[in-house]
XYZ file of C-alpha atoms in Angstrom:
695
model
C 0.000 0.000 0.000
C 2.823 2.420 0.851
C 4.418 1.716 -2.492
C 1.190 2.551 -4.255
C 0.913 5.839 -2.366
C 4.464 6.781 -3.347
C 3.697 6.048 -6.994
C 0.522 8.103 -6.897
C 2.319 11.012 -5.249
C 5.095 10.886 -7.827
C 2.621 10.810 -10.694
C 0.739 13.751 -9.217
C 3.897 15.773 -8.708
C 4.923 15.145 -12.310
C 1.462 16.039 -13.631
C 1.153 19.262 -11.670
C 4.713 20.373 -12.325
C 4.777 19.992 -16.094
C 3.278 22.394 -18.556
C 0.243 21.772 -20.702
C -0.588 22.653 -24.284
C -2.118 26.037 -23.455
C 0.592 27.784 -21.503
C 2.834 30.727 -22.072
C 2.545 32.007 -25.593
C -0.986 30.808 -26.219
C -2.976 33.069 -28.525
C -6.171 32.432 -26.594
C -7.667 35.028 -24.266
C -8.541 34.663 -20.578
C -12.115 34.101 -19.458
C -12.843 37.673 -18.454
C -15.907 38.964 -16.603
C -17.655 40.227 -19.730
C -17.201 36.990 -21.667
C -18.276 34.840 -18.740
C -21.551 36.704 -18.359
C -22.284 36.505 -22.074
C -22.359 32.689 -22.006
C -25.577 30.811 -22.697
C -27.026 28.112 -20.465
C -28.796 24.996 -21.668
C -31.831 23.408 -20.010
C -32.892 19.820 -19.374
C -34.074 18.128 -22.609
C -37.659 16.904 -23.000
C -38.021 13.937 -25.372
C -41.068 13.799 -27.654
C -43.630 10.984 -27.289
C -42.339 9.319 -30.489
C -38.749 9.554 -29.186
C -37.556 11.321 -32.336
C -37.222 14.900 -31.087
C -36.260 16.803 -27.962
C -37.040 20.304 -26.739
C -34.598 22.354 -24.709
C -34.256 25.933 -23.521
C -31.285 28.238 -23.991
C -30.984 31.258 -21.720
C -28.563 34.153 -21.540
C -28.032 37.601 -20.026
C -27.601 40.675 -22.210
C -25.333 43.166 -20.477
C -26.139 45.825 -23.067
C -29.892 45.533 -22.505
C -29.497 44.499 -18.852
C -32.111 41.819 -19.477
C -32.364 38.044 -19.443
C -33.639 35.991 -22.347
C -34.716 32.379 -22.816
C -35.837 30.603 -25.961
C -36.850 27.097 -26.984
C -35.239 24.941 -29.647
C -36.010 21.517 -31.062
C -33.350 18.855 -31.601
C -33.840 16.137 -34.197
C -32.273 13.246 -32.307
C -31.521 11.238 -35.444
C -30.054 13.931 -37.693
C -28.752 16.267 -35.020
C -30.426 19.254 -36.689
C -31.558 22.017 -34.340
C -34.427 24.424 -35.033
C -35.048 27.528 -32.946
C -38.769 27.805 -32.224
C -39.235 30.986 -30.185
C -37.881 34.519 -30.104
C -34.458 34.995 -28.513
C -34.479 38.785 -28.117
C -33.328 40.230 -24.757
C -36.245 40.501 -22.373
C -38.213 37.715 -24.099
C -38.484 34.607 -21.943
C -40.067 31.328 -23.061
C -39.918 28.613 -20.425
C -41.355 25.279 -19.359
C -41.437 23.535 -22.774
C -43.861 20.622 -23.119
C -45.262 18.327 -25.803
C -48.963 18.431 -26.693
C -48.253 15.764 -29.319
C -45.376 14.766 -31.601
C -45.783 17.867 -33.756
C -47.065 20.442 -31.269
C -45.300 22.063 -28.355
C -46.338 24.267 -25.474
C -44.519 26.805 -23.334
C -45.018 29.625 -20.871
C -44.471 33.228 -21.927
C -45.663 36.457 -20.316
C -47.793 34.490 -17.877
C -49.712 32.548 -20.547
C -49.536 28.976 -21.818
C -48.918 28.939 -25.579
C -49.424 26.185 -28.139
C -47.327 26.102 -31.322
C -46.825 23.582 -34.108
C -43.336 22.607 -35.187
C -43.841 24.225 -38.570
C -43.533 27.459 -36.581
C -47.037 28.682 -37.317
C -48.253 31.568 -35.174
C -48.502 30.431 -31.527
C -51.872 30.664 -29.827
C -52.769 31.107 -26.172
C -54.564 28.093 -24.735
C -54.621 29.231 -21.115
C -54.286 32.717 -19.629
C -54.249 32.132 -15.864
C -55.112 35.016 -13.533
C -52.144 34.150 -11.290
C -48.640 32.969 -12.238
C -48.240 29.233 -12.913
C -45.184 26.992 -13.236
C -44.116 23.354 -13.618
C -46.695 22.733 -16.355
C -47.195 19.259 -17.861
C -49.629 17.743 -20.372
C -50.759 14.149 -20.914
C -52.499 13.647 -24.270
C -54.251 10.365 -23.432
C -56.299 12.113 -20.750
C -56.046 15.636 -22.191
C -54.765 16.413 -18.727
C -53.051 19.702 -17.949
C -51.247 19.993 -14.610
C -49.431 22.946 -13.095
C -48.403 24.634 -9.848
C -49.988 27.901 -8.691
C -49.995 29.796 -5.404
C -53.476 30.539 -4.069
C -55.247 31.695 -0.914
C -57.068 29.143 1.285
C -60.162 27.614 -0.313
C -59.871 29.880 -3.342
C -59.895 29.337 -7.084
C -57.248 30.975 -9.240
C -59.623 33.835 -10.010
C -60.638 34.337 -6.390
C -57.029 34.311 -5.284
C -56.135 36.949 -7.873
C -58.842 39.201 -6.431
C -57.580 38.650 -2.890
C -54.060 39.551 -3.972
C -55.319 42.903 -5.259
C -57.323 43.455 -2.066
C -54.306 42.651 0.111
C -52.276 45.329 -1.688
C -54.878 47.909 -0.681
C -54.774 47.154 3.051
C -54.271 50.246 5.236
C -51.446 48.506 7.131
C -48.622 46.150 6.172
C -48.411 44.079 9.377
C -47.745 40.344 9.132
C -48.704 38.266 12.192
C -47.254 34.835 12.951
C -48.097 32.329 15.662
C -46.177 29.348 14.256
C -42.891 28.719 12.469
C -42.214 29.119 9.529
C -42.353 32.882 9.338
C -39.997 33.010 6.356
C -38.078 30.605 4.133
C -35.074 31.104 1.847
C -35.965 34.559 0.492
C -39.680 35.026 1.171
C -41.917 35.762 4.127
C -44.811 33.352 4.475
C -48.126 34.689 3.206
C -51.649 33.345 2.843
C -50.793 32.246 -0.697
C -49.389 28.713 -0.844
C -48.323 26.704 -3.902
C -50.394 23.692 -4.865
C -50.643 21.380 -7.847
C -53.749 21.692 -10.015
C -55.152 19.538 -12.796
C -57.867 20.048 -15.408
C -58.892 18.666 -18.796
C -57.824 20.856 -21.725
C -60.128 20.620 -24.742
C -61.509 22.662 -27.621
C -65.135 23.746 -27.742
C -67.297 23.799 -30.865
C -65.770 27.144 -31.847
C -62.262 25.684 -31.595
C -61.494 27.735 -28.483
C -59.418 26.056 -25.808
C -61.174 25.522 -22.486
C -60.229 24.015 -19.147
C -62.606 21.826 -17.207
C -63.170 22.315 -13.486
C -59.826 22.334 -11.725
C -58.710 20.039 -8.931
C -56.555 21.572 -6.187
C -54.730 18.628 -4.642
C -53.684 20.469 -1.483
C -57.357 20.963 -0.636
C -57.840 17.190 -0.664
C -55.512 16.845 2.340
C -56.599 17.283 5.978
C -57.280 20.903 6.911
C -54.660 22.896 8.809
C -55.570 25.161 11.756
C -53.020 27.789 10.701
C -53.391 28.887 7.056
C -49.862 30.348 7.090
C -48.369 26.884 7.635
C -50.858 24.811 5.650
C -50.020 22.252 2.956
C -47.643 23.425 0.238
C -47.000 21.458 -2.982
C -44.339 22.428 -5.508
C -42.816 19.135 -6.691
C -44.998 16.566 -8.446
C -44.991 14.032 -11.272
C -47.694 12.633 -13.566
C -47.751 9.144 -15.019
C -47.286 8.957 -18.818
C -50.965 8.053 -19.312
C -52.127 10.857 -17.015
C -54.057 8.437 -14.786
C -51.947 8.953 -11.674
C -50.248 11.877 -9.979
C -47.726 11.854 -7.140
C -46.466 14.799 -5.140
C -44.296 15.588 -2.125
C -45.259 17.884 0.729
C -44.572 18.702 4.367
C -47.289 17.981 6.878
C -48.392 21.228 8.561
C -47.309 21.355 12.186
C -45.716 23.613 14.767
C -42.340 21.940 14.246
C -41.962 22.553 10.517
C -38.691 24.466 10.958
C -36.992 21.694 12.908
C -38.450 18.645 11.142
C -37.152 17.345 7.805
C -40.138 15.077 7.277
C -41.310 15.352 3.647
C -43.873 12.814 2.444
C -44.939 11.275 -0.872
C -48.620 11.088 -1.786
C -50.172 9.179 -4.682
C -53.608 9.667 -6.246
C -55.582 9.000 -9.385
C -56.493 12.035 -11.445
C -60.035 10.925 -12.353
C -61.178 10.346 -8.737
C -58.466 12.038 -6.693
C -57.910 10.811 -3.142
C -54.288 11.329 -2.071
C -52.808 8.360 -0.243
C -49.699 8.628 1.940
C -46.852 6.309 0.829
C -44.187 7.288 3.370
C -45.966 7.026 6.713
C -43.336 4.685 8.139
C -40.332 6.937 7.527
C -39.714 10.432 8.890
C -36.943 11.747 6.666
C -37.100 13.899 3.548
C -38.498 12.461 0.299
C -37.746 14.063 -3.073
C -37.713 13.628 -6.863
C -40.723 11.326 -7.483
C -40.874 9.884 -11.015
C -43.138 7.320 -12.716
C -41.845 4.501 -14.889
C -42.619 4.806 -18.606
C -45.355 2.157 -18.379
C -46.860 3.868 -15.326
C -46.725 0.742 -13.160
C -44.084 1.980 -10.712
C -43.163 5.136 -8.845
C -39.594 5.818 -7.693
C -38.296 8.547 -5.408
C -35.318 9.473 -3.254
C -35.779 8.943 0.468
C -33.747 10.027 3.474
C -34.447 8.008 6.596
C -32.819 9.942 9.431
C -35.232 12.475 10.987
C -33.827 15.987 11.263
C -30.796 15.395 9.011
C -30.997 17.202 5.664
C -27.800 15.629 4.303
C -28.651 12.029 5.080
C -27.938 9.479 2.362
C -30.624 9.293 -0.326
C -32.057 5.796 -0.652
C -33.961 4.817 -3.782
C -37.526 3.670 -3.041
C -39.693 1.992 -5.672
C -43.452 1.558 -5.230
C -45.480 -0.859 -7.386
C -48.976 0.480 -7.970
C -50.677 -2.895 -8.499
C -49.354 -4.543 -5.318
C -48.945 -1.395 -3.184
C -45.518 -2.634 -2.131
C -42.468 -0.410 -1.586
C -38.898 -1.661 -1.817
C -35.527 0.044 -1.364
C -33.001 -0.851 -4.046
C -29.192 -0.732 -3.816
C -29.598 -0.127 -0.101
C -25.963 -0.942 0.655
C -24.696 1.694 -1.793
C -22.440 4.121 0.053
C -23.162 7.038 -2.298
C -26.130 9.400 -2.297
C -27.842 10.034 -5.669
C -29.379 13.474 -6.165
C -31.429 12.801 -9.314
C -33.135 9.752 -10.847
C -35.065 8.957 -14.024
C -36.345 5.706 -15.506
C -34.655 3.776 -18.283
C -37.018 2.810 -21.092
C -37.006 -0.864 -20.054
C -38.984 0.043 -16.895
C -36.665 -2.323 -15.035
C -33.839 0.048 -14.161
C -33.161 3.640 -13.154
C -30.586 6.168 -14.347
C -29.162 7.993 -11.338
C -26.898 11.027 -11.170
C -24.597 10.762 -8.187
C -21.548 12.574 -6.884
C -18.429 10.412 -6.730
C -14.992 11.774 -5.908
C -15.677 15.226 -7.315
C -17.517 14.051 -10.429
C -21.248 13.826 -11.076
C -21.577 10.499 -12.847
C -24.446 8.451 -14.272
C -25.135 5.025 -12.760
C -27.673 2.509 -14.033
C -29.400 0.673 -11.189
C -31.599 -2.367 -11.711
C -34.563 -3.160 -9.508
C -32.418 -6.030 -8.198
C -29.922 -3.441 -6.913
C -27.182 -4.204 -9.423
C -25.271 -1.095 -10.496
C -23.251 -0.134 -13.537
C -21.383 3.155 -13.895
C -22.099 4.645 -17.305
C -19.821 7.696 -17.039
C -16.685 8.398 -15.042
C -15.586 11.982 -15.708
C -16.976 15.493 -15.676
C -20.380 16.501 -14.422
C -23.752 15.273 -15.674
C -26.543 17.480 -14.364
C -29.523 15.910 -16.176
C -30.336 12.688 -18.029
C -33.413 11.609 -20.011
C -33.753 8.220 -21.682
C -34.524 8.337 -25.402
C -34.894 4.594 -26.026
C -33.380 1.370 -24.738
C -30.057 2.234 -26.343
C -29.494 5.935 -25.708
C -30.137 8.839 -23.348
C -29.732 12.598 -23.574
C -27.565 14.273 -20.951
C -26.455 17.764 -20.002
C -22.713 17.349 -19.507
C -19.761 19.608 -18.749
C -16.234 19.682 -17.387
C -14.341 22.473 -15.699
C -12.942 23.516 -19.072
C -15.995 22.516 -21.159
C -19.257 24.450 -20.861
C -22.529 22.478 -20.567
C -24.112 21.061 -23.708
C -26.439 18.270 -24.740
C -24.736 14.923 -25.275
C -26.003 11.541 -26.438
C -24.966 8.712 -24.133
C -24.935 5.173 -25.519
C -26.182 3.084 -22.598
C -24.572 -0.112 -23.908
C -21.262 1.008 -25.424
C -20.788 3.804 -22.845
C -19.767 6.275 -25.543
C -20.930 9.879 -25.816
C -21.556 12.252 -28.689
C -21.868 16.012 -28.309
C -25.028 17.364 -29.947
C -24.961 21.100 -29.217
C -22.291 23.800 -29.017
C -24.203 26.748 -27.619
C -21.069 28.627 -26.513
C -18.744 27.666 -29.361
C -18.420 31.187 -30.745
C -18.043 32.850 -27.344
C -15.335 30.434 -26.163
C -13.472 29.512 -29.343
C -10.649 31.954 -28.533
C -10.806 31.626 -24.736
C -8.441 29.515 -22.659
C -10.048 27.409 -19.922
C -7.776 25.604 -17.482
C -8.321 21.911 -16.889
C -8.961 20.756 -13.322
C -6.407 18.232 -12.061
C -6.842 15.851 -9.117
C -4.722 15.629 -6.040
C -5.061 13.512 -2.900
C -3.482 13.967 0.507
C -3.807 12.771 4.085
C -6.255 14.962 5.978
C -8.021 14.921 9.331
C -8.436 11.546 11.073
C -5.780 10.164 8.724
C -8.359 9.977 5.911
C -7.579 10.479 2.243
C -8.910 13.840 1.100
C -9.419 14.930 -2.494
C -8.869 18.272 -4.174
C -8.716 20.046 -7.520
C -6.121 22.463 -8.855
C -6.241 24.763 -11.886
C -3.167 26.487 -13.232
C -3.381 30.190 -14.069
C -3.857 31.682 -17.492
C -0.667 31.871 -19.578
C 1.020 29.523 -17.127
C 4.802 29.395 -17.017
C 6.160 27.027 -14.359
C 9.304 29.107 -14.056
C 7.263 31.978 -12.628
C 5.631 32.502 -9.210
C 1.860 32.893 -8.947
C -0.611 33.858 -6.229
C -2.971 31.171 -4.974
C -6.750 31.327 -4.463
C -8.246 28.749 -2.106
C -11.937 28.320 -2.962
C -14.042 26.837 -0.148
C -17.357 25.248 -1.082
C -20.617 25.690 0.797
C -22.964 23.212 2.335
C -20.941 22.014 4.169
C -22.375 18.771 2.784
C -21.661 19.581 -0.848
C -18.570 19.214 -3.049
C -16.471 21.031 -5.625
C -16.997 19.042 -8.802
C -15.354 18.667 -12.188
C -18.098 20.636 -13.886
C -18.578 24.072 -15.410
C -20.321 26.516 -13.079
C -22.245 29.667 -13.991
C -22.231 30.853 -10.381
C -19.807 33.117 -8.530
C -17.622 30.087 -7.843
C -16.346 29.124 -11.269
C -12.664 28.276 -10.623
C -11.634 29.343 -14.129
C -12.622 32.912 -13.313
C -9.844 32.986 -10.721
C -7.350 31.039 -12.839
C -8.049 33.525 -15.653
C -7.233 36.391 -13.275
C -3.770 34.908 -12.717
C -4.245 32.654 -9.668
C -3.330 29.063 -9.015
C -6.803 27.932 -7.981
C -7.296 25.193 -5.397
C -10.504 23.470 -4.271
C -10.546 20.889 -1.479
C -13.398 18.525 -0.695
C -12.912 18.488 3.054
C -14.638 16.224 5.583
C -18.386 16.703 5.264
C -18.247 16.782 1.459
C -20.498 14.459 -0.506
C -19.284 11.828 -2.939
C -16.736 10.106 -0.698
C -19.044 7.819 1.273
C -21.706 8.747 3.801
C -19.365 8.272 6.763
C -17.121 10.982 5.340
C -20.157 13.269 4.968
C -21.482 12.506 8.453
C -18.118 13.104 10.126
C -18.568 16.888 10.144
C -21.342 16.761 12.753
C -20.242 18.870 15.752
C -16.914 19.447 13.920
C -17.526 22.461 11.660
C -14.404 24.298 12.779
C -12.321 21.178 13.238
C -11.976 18.644 10.422
C -12.686 21.012 7.484
C -10.136 23.545 8.701
C -7.527 20.841 9.255
C -8.172 19.449 5.766
C -7.870 22.879 4.159
C -4.595 23.669 5.910
C -3.108 20.233 5.232
C -4.211 20.377 1.612
C -2.663 23.805 1.233
C 0.568 22.544 2.783
C 0.549 19.609 0.380
C 0.136 21.834 -2.682
C 2.610 24.541 -1.673
C 5.314 22.054 -0.683
C 5.174 20.367 -4.085
C 4.376 23.155 -6.512
C 7.272 25.592 -6.549
C 5.415 28.027 -8.796
C 3.053 28.949 -5.907
C 3.977 32.151 -4.088
C 3.057 31.346 -0.468
C 3.256 35.031 0.448
C 0.406 35.894 -1.925
C -2.455 33.575 -1.016
C -6.149 34.353 -0.562
C -9.142 32.307 0.589
C -12.740 32.816 -0.390
C -16.059 31.048 0.075
C -19.820 31.409 0.359
C -22.382 30.075 2.841
C -20.443 27.441 4.820
C -17.433 28.577 2.795
C -18.050 32.079 4.175
C -18.301 30.645 7.685
C -14.976 28.871 7.160
C -13.369 32.095 5.898
C -14.435 33.741 9.174
C -13.049 30.761 11.080
C -9.773 31.006 9.150
C -9.487 34.685 10.050
C -9.454 33.766 13.723
C -6.962 30.915 13.393
C -4.234 31.807 10.871
C -2.584 34.765 9.186
C -1.204 32.860 6.204
C -3.567 34.619 3.755
C -3.105 38.133 2.413
C -6.856 38.660 1.989
C -10.178 36.897 2.462
C -13.643 36.978 0.876
C -16.712 35.907 2.862
C -19.998 35.711 0.947
C -23.121 35.245 3.116
C -20.986 33.627 5.799
C -22.017 32.880 9.359
C -20.088 34.945 11.915
C -21.772 33.726 15.103
C -23.152 30.212 15.446
C -25.379 31.499 18.271
C -27.062 34.438 16.531
C -26.911 32.450 13.296
C -29.016 29.713 14.898
C -31.693 32.083 16.148
C -31.922 34.046 12.893
C -31.941 31.263 10.289
C -35.034 29.864 8.594
C -34.434 26.094 8.787
C -33.656 25.228 12.390
C -33.130 21.531 11.689
C -29.859 22.341 9.924
C -27.851 23.928 12.782
C -29.712 21.805 15.345
C -28.511 18.558 13.769
C -25.040 19.707 12.758
C -24.212 21.590 15.964
C -26.953 21.744 18.607
C -29.509 23.961 20.354
C -28.104 27.045 22.118
C -30.466 26.770 25.110
C -29.302 23.220 25.769
C -26.019 23.141 27.768
C -24.442 20.458 25.577
C -25.615 22.154 22.380
C -24.393 25.520 23.617
C -20.936 24.098 24.259
C -20.728 22.636 20.752
C -21.972 25.852 19.157
C -19.404 27.887 21.061
C -16.650 25.425 20.218
C -17.390 26.017 16.521
C -18.119 29.744 16.799
C -15.907 32.064 14.671
C -17.038 35.075 16.711
C -15.391 33.578 19.813
C -12.044 34.262 18.115
C -12.884 37.791 16.929
C -9.925 39.297 18.781
C -7.603 37.210 16.571
C -9.048 38.432 13.263
C -6.291 40.324 11.431
C -6.681 39.624 7.701
C -8.276 42.173 5.304
C -11.689 40.820 4.375
C -14.321 41.545 1.759
C -17.842 40.720 2.959
C -20.711 40.232 0.516
C -24.334 39.943 1.582
C -27.819 39.743 0.073
C -30.615 41.324 2.083
C -33.108 38.573 1.246
C -30.868 35.765 2.460
C -32.880 34.212 5.278
C -30.519 31.257 5.604
C -27.627 33.524 6.641
C -29.241 36.827 7.702
C -27.555 40.085 6.740
C -26.582 40.794 10.351
C -23.970 38.020 10.154
C -21.906 39.835 7.518
C -22.681 43.227 9.041
C -21.456 42.048 12.444
C -18.138 40.697 11.177
C -17.538 43.755 8.993
C -18.380 46.154 11.834
C -15.945 44.369 14.127
C -13.078 44.617 11.633
C -13.796 48.263 10.839
C -13.980 49.133 14.532
C -10.576 47.503 15.063
C -9.006 49.308 12.097
C -8.541 46.210 9.958
C -9.062 46.848 6.218
C -12.440 45.483 5.160
C -15.248 46.206 2.758
C -18.954 45.349 2.657
C -20.700 44.798 -0.675
C -24.432 44.745 -0.019
C -27.133 43.685 -2.488
C -30.570 44.825 -1.270
C -32.360 42.738 -3.923
C -30.407 39.453 -3.694
C -30.696 36.399 -1.446
C -28.314 33.506 -0.666
C -27.158 33.639 -4.272
C -26.489 36.386 -6.800
C -29.248 35.906 -9.359
C -29.255 39.032 -11.515
C -26.673 39.241 -14.299
C -25.734 42.845 -13.571
C -25.213 42.066 -9.889
C -23.071 39.060 -10.791
C -20.849 41.282 -12.940
C -20.469 43.669 -10.007
C -19.797 40.719 -7.646
C -16.931 39.403 -9.757
C -15.564 42.909 -10.254
C -15.424 43.544 -6.510
C -13.986 40.123 -5.649
C -11.301 39.985 -8.329
C -10.330 43.587 -7.665
C -9.994 42.798 -3.951
C -7.836 39.699 -4.276
C -5.569 41.116 -7.010
C -5.068 44.309 -4.985
C -4.023 42.517 -1.793
C -1.752 40.047 -3.594
C -0.180 42.734 -5.777
C -1.295 40.824 -8.865
C -1.750 42.294 -12.324
C -4.609 40.433 -13.958
C -4.303 39.563 -17.671
C -7.237 41.865 -18.396
C -8.633 45.061 -16.911
C -11.018 44.179 -14.085
C -12.488 47.648 -13.452
């Protein structure tokens, strides 16, 4: 075993020390802020009923117009030809594509549901709802239209629209709460709750499209005494024939903020009576999906109450026998998406494994076969028994549609939506490294070399710390604020480490972070940094920065109280105090499970042990704080508190505040400003001249 480790280390050192094909002297340009924000994003494909075509959306942000756009295209799976079906002008957004039949599509635009034939005849409105709708589906056999809409208690869509207008005219703006939740993610709870609706869509004698009487499935569940915490349904699935519908929901109760219990219900659509399928398990259920023949329903199921990062088991329910089984129960990995293969005897799962998001085929007997091994697959849809469509990327390859041969395990790229934008842009390839971290465990990381790399030179280093903490930095292309190539393109050796708590390395590795937020992850990050800097002589250890968001922001605050090895830090929506952070957050089950309750003596001790604020007197490193006002997971006072402390003590710091953003930066213009502030901050404090002008 020791010999193997020495060989691996030697191979890694050789790989990371040698140059690659796109180094000094390359004619390609860096991935600058403007180019990055001009890139298009591709949506999940939707295969036609005859399995010959697929719809997909392409979206982009126009900096010139300061508007988003999204349009729908059709892929001929056999020929590979692509036809754009809707307008792609800035400000025009077509979303939620669906098939009415093999030659007719539907989509949402400007609040209405449109119907359009593939010959691109003029689209017509088939449904103009009085309130916004989403997650629309259609099943031709039953002429069944299903969608999600937020409505007031015991109200139709029309009645709810009237109540919304009336509420805006109230003489006061008070909101009164007696039970948790009061707010979630980025919204305060209101009387309007999402539910799934169904109705028959047909033409009358005058060829006008009409909907039959609608069914509100939330109203078929037991009544709730508090309308602010009543049933809420956002995720559902309909069988291919339209005869059955399944949805997930939380049972209304006073403990909704500290319970992770999410249930699956099943009902027919012609005589709807929702039936609970998960009464014997108290964890979170997600991602329900029917088999192609409609005889089975699969979903992902956590089994540990109160733990949001428990391993996802795969449950399969047979409608005829009413029996539920768990398949591949001994699998140590946790899938985050599933879909059925066309044989109705196996599932295609997307799962994180050692920093990749791979596709695994799982039979109902539990047997598994890995279909991919590199990069990141974010969506998969079976076309037939032989092939499936995927959305696939790598760190240096932007996402596109690919065809995966399920037997030969080969792939073929079908789209190149960013070919023109990236044809003269250099993207660094992510390279693996492994080292011995906390508890003596093997820990995995990624490294990207800087733009125009010359191993004879010295470069600053950017340590990117992922959030979660039960997430992972993967070998995929990101459109968020944490794309590692944006930092490599600014001239930094970029390092990502999947510390203890990360997913994709076995559930024990994920679970190990409980009560150890400031312990194992910090040790892994420091050991990983030592490993890289001791082996890569082109890293300038006097010019290093660390940055992260969410848990990564928490860890940046922790780092500030425990080491001065970094020239500058960036904390985005990071927790400063585990005590105030507990009381102010929206989902109490998260800190309660991971750390404890502050009013309980044992919980208080654990929270204090992992509290960055306890070490505030040791903070010395210049820090950029970034915060969205509507972030209810990490309230704005966390960043304000840490920034105020540093300013009061005379330590250089800056606060970038977005009054209209939440836990993420969603608007394109704000994202441009985010990257401008961050890259300007880290280049300034490391005395680095970026290859392009940042401001």
